[in-house]
XYZ file of N, CA, C and O in Angstrom:
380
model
N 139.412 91.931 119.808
C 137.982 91.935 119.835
C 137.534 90.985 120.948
O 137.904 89.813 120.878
N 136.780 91.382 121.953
C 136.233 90.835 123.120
C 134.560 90.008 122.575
O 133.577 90.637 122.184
N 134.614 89.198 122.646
C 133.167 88.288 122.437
C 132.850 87.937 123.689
O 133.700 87.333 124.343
N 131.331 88.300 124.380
C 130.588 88.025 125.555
C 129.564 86.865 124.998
O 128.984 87.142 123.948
N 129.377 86.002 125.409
C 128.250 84.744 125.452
C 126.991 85.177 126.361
O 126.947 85.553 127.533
N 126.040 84.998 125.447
C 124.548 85.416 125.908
C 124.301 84.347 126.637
O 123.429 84.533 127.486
N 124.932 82.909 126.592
C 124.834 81.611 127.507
C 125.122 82.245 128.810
O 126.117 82.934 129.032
N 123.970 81.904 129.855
C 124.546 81.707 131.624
C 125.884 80.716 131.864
O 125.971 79.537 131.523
N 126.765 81.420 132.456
C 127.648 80.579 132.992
C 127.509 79.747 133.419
O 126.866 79.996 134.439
N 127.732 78.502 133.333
C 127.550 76.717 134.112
C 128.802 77.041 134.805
O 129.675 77.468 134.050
N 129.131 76.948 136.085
C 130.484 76.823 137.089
C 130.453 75.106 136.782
O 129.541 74.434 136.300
N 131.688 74.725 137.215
C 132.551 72.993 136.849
C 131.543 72.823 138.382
O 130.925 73.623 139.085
N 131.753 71.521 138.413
C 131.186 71.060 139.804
C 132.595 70.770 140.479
O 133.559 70.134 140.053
N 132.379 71.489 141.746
C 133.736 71.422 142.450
C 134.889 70.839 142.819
O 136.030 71.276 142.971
N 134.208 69.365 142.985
C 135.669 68.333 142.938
C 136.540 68.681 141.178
O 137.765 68.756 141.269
N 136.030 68.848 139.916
C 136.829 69.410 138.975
C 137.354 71.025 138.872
O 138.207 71.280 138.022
N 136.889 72.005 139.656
C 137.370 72.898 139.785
C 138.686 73.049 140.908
O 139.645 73.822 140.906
N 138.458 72.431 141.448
C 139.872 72.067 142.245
C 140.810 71.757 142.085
O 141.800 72.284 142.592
N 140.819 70.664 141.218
C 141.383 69.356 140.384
C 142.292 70.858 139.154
O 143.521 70.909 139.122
N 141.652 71.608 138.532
C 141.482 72.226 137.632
C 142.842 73.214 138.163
O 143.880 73.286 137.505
N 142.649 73.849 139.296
C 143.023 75.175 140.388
C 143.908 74.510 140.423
O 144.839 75.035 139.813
N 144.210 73.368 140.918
C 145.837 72.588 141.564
C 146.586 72.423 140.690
O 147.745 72.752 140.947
N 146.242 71.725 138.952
C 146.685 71.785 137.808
C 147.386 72.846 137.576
O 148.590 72.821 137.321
N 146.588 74.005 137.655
C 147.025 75.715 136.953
C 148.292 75.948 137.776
O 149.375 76.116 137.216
N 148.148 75.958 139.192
C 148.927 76.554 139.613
C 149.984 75.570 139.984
O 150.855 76.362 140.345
N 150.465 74.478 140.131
C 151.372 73.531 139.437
C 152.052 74.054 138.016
O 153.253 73.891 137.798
N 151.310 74.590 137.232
C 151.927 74.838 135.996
C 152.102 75.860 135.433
O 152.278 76.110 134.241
N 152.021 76.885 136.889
C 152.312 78.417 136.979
C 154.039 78.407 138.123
O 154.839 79.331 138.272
N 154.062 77.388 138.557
C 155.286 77.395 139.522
C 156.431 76.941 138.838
O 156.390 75.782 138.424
N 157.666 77.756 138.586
C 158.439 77.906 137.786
C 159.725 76.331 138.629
O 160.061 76.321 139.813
N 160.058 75.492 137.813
C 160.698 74.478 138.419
C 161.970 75.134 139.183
O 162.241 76.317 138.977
N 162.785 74.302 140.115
C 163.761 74.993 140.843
C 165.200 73.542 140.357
O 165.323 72.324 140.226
N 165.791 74.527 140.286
C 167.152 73.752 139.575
C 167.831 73.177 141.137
O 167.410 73.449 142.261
N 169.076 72.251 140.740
C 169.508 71.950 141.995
C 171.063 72.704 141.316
O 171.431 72.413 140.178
N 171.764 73.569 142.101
C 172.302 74.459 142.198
C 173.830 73.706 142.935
O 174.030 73.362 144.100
N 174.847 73.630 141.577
C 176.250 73.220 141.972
C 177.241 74.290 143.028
O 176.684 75.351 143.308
N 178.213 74.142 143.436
C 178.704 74.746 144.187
C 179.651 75.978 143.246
O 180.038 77.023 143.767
N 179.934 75.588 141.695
C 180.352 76.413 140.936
C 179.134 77.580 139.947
O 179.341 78.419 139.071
N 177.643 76.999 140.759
C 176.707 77.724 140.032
C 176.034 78.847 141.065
O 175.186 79.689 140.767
N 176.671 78.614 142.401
C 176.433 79.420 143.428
C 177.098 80.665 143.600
O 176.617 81.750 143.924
N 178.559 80.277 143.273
C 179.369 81.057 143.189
C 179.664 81.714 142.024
O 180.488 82.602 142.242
N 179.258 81.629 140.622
C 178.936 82.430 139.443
C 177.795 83.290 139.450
O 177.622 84.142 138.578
N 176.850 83.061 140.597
C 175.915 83.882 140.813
C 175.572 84.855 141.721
O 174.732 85.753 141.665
N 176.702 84.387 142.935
C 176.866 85.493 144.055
C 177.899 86.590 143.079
O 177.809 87.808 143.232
N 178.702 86.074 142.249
C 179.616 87.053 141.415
C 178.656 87.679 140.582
O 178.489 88.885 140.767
N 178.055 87.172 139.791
C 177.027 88.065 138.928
C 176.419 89.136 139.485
O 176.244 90.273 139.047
N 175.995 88.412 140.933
C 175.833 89.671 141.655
C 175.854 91.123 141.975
O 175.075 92.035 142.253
N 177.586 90.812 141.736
C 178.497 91.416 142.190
C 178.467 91.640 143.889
O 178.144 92.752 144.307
N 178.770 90.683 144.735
C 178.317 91.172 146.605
C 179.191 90.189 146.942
O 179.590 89.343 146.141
N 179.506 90.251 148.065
C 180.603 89.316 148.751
C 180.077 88.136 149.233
O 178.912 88.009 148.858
N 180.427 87.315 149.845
C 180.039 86.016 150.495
C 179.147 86.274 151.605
O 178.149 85.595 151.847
N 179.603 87.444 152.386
C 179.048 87.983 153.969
C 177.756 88.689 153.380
O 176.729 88.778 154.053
N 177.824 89.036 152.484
C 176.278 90.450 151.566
C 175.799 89.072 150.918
O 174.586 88.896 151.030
N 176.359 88.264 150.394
C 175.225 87.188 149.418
C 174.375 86.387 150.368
O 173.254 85.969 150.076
N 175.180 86.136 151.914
C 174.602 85.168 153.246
C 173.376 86.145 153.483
O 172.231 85.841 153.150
N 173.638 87.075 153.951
C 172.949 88.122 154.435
C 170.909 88.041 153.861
O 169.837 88.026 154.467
N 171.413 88.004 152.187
C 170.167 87.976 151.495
C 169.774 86.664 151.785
O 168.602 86.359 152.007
N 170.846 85.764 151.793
C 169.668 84.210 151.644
C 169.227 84.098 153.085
O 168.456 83.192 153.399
N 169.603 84.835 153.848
C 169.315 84.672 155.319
C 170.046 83.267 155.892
O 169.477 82.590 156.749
N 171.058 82.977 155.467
C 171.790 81.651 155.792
C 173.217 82.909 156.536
O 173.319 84.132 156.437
N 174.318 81.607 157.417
C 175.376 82.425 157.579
C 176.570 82.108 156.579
O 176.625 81.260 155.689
N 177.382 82.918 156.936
C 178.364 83.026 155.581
C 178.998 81.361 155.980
O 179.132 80.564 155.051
N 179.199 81.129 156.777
C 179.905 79.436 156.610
C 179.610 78.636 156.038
O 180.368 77.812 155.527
N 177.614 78.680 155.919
C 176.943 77.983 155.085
C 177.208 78.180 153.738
O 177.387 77.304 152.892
N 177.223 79.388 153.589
C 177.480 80.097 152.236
C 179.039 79.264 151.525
O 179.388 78.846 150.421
N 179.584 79.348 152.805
C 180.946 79.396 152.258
C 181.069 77.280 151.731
O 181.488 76.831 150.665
N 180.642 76.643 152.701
C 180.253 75.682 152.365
C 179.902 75.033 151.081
O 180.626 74.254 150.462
N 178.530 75.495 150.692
C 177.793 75.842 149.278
C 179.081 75.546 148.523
O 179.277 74.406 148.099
N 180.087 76.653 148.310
C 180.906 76.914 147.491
C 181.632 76.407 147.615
O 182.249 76.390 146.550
N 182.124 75.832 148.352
C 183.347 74.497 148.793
C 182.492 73.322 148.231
O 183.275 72.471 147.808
N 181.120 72.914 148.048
C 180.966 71.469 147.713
C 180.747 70.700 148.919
O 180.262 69.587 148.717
N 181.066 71.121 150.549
C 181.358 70.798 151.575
C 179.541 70.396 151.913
O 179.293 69.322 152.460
N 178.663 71.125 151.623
C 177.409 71.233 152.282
C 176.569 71.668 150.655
O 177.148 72.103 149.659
N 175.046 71.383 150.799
C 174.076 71.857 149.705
C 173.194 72.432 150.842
O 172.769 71.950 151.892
N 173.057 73.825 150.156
C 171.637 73.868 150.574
C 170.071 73.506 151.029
O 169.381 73.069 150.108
N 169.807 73.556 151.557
C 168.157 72.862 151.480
C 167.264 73.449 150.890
O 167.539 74.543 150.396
N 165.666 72.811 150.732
C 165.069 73.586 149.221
C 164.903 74.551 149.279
O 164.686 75.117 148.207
N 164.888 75.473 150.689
C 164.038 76.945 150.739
C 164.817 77.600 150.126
O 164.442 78.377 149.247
N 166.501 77.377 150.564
C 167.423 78.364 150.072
C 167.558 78.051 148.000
O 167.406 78.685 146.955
N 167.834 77.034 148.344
C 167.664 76.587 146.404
C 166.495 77.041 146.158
O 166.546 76.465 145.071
N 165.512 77.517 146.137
C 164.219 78.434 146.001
C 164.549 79.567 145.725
O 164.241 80.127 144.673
N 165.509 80.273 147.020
C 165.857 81.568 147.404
C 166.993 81.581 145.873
O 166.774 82.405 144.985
N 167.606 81.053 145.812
C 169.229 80.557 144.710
C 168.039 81.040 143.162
O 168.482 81.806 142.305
N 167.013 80.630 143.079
C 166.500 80.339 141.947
C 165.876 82.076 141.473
O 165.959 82.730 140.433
N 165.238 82.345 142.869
C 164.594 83.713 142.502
C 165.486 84.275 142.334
O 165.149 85.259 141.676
N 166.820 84.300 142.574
C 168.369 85.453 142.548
C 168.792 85.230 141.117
O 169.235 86.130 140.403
N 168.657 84.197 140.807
C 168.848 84.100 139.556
C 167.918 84.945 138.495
O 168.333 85.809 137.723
N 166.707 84.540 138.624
C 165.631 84.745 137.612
C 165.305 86.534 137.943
O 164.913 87.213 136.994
N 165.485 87.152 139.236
C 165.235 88.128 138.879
C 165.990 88.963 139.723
O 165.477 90.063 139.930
N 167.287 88.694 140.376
C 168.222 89.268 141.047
C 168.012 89.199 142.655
O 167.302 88.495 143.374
N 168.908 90.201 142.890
C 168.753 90.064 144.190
C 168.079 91.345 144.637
O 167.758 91.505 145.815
N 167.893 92.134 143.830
C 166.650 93.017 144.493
C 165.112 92.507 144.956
O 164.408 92.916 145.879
N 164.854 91.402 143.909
C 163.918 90.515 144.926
C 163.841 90.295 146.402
O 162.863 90.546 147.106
N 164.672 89.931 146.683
C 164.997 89.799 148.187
C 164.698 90.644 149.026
O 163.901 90.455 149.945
N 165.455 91.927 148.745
C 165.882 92.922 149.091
C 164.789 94.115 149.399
O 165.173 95.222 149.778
């Protein structure tokens, strides 16, 4: 059941509608994990795609990739971003 208010809308005065907007969408942005070198590689497998097809999607090269998975190197946040959406909703995201 939808209820409409015969009251005129009062809008917030803007410095709190902002305040308000930055809040929401802060708490619409899903946190990003920091991503082990054995959680990279359980997920390029989940995959199912190779090292050269998993680089490909993160737009990194496979050395980096390969790195990752050695422990040798971490990603930086864009790709742990990229790591997070592959997770949460595959890699057809990407794609």
């Amino acid at each position: 059941m939808i209820f409409i208010s015969a009251k005129p809308f009062k809008p917030l005065p803007q410095k709190n509608a902002s305040a308000i907007a930055r809040t929401f969408d802060m708490l619409c942005l899903r946190p990003v994990k920091h991503y082990t070198p054995a959680d990279i590689r359980a997920l390029r497998e989940r995959e199912n795609v190779s090292q050269p097809v998993f680089a490909l999607y993160l737009n990194v090269s496979k050395k980096a990739l390969q790195k990752w998975e050695r422990g040798e190197a971490q990603p930086d946040s864009a790709a742990m971003k990229l790591l997070s959406l592959v997770e949460h909703n595959g890699l057809t995201i990407l794609g």
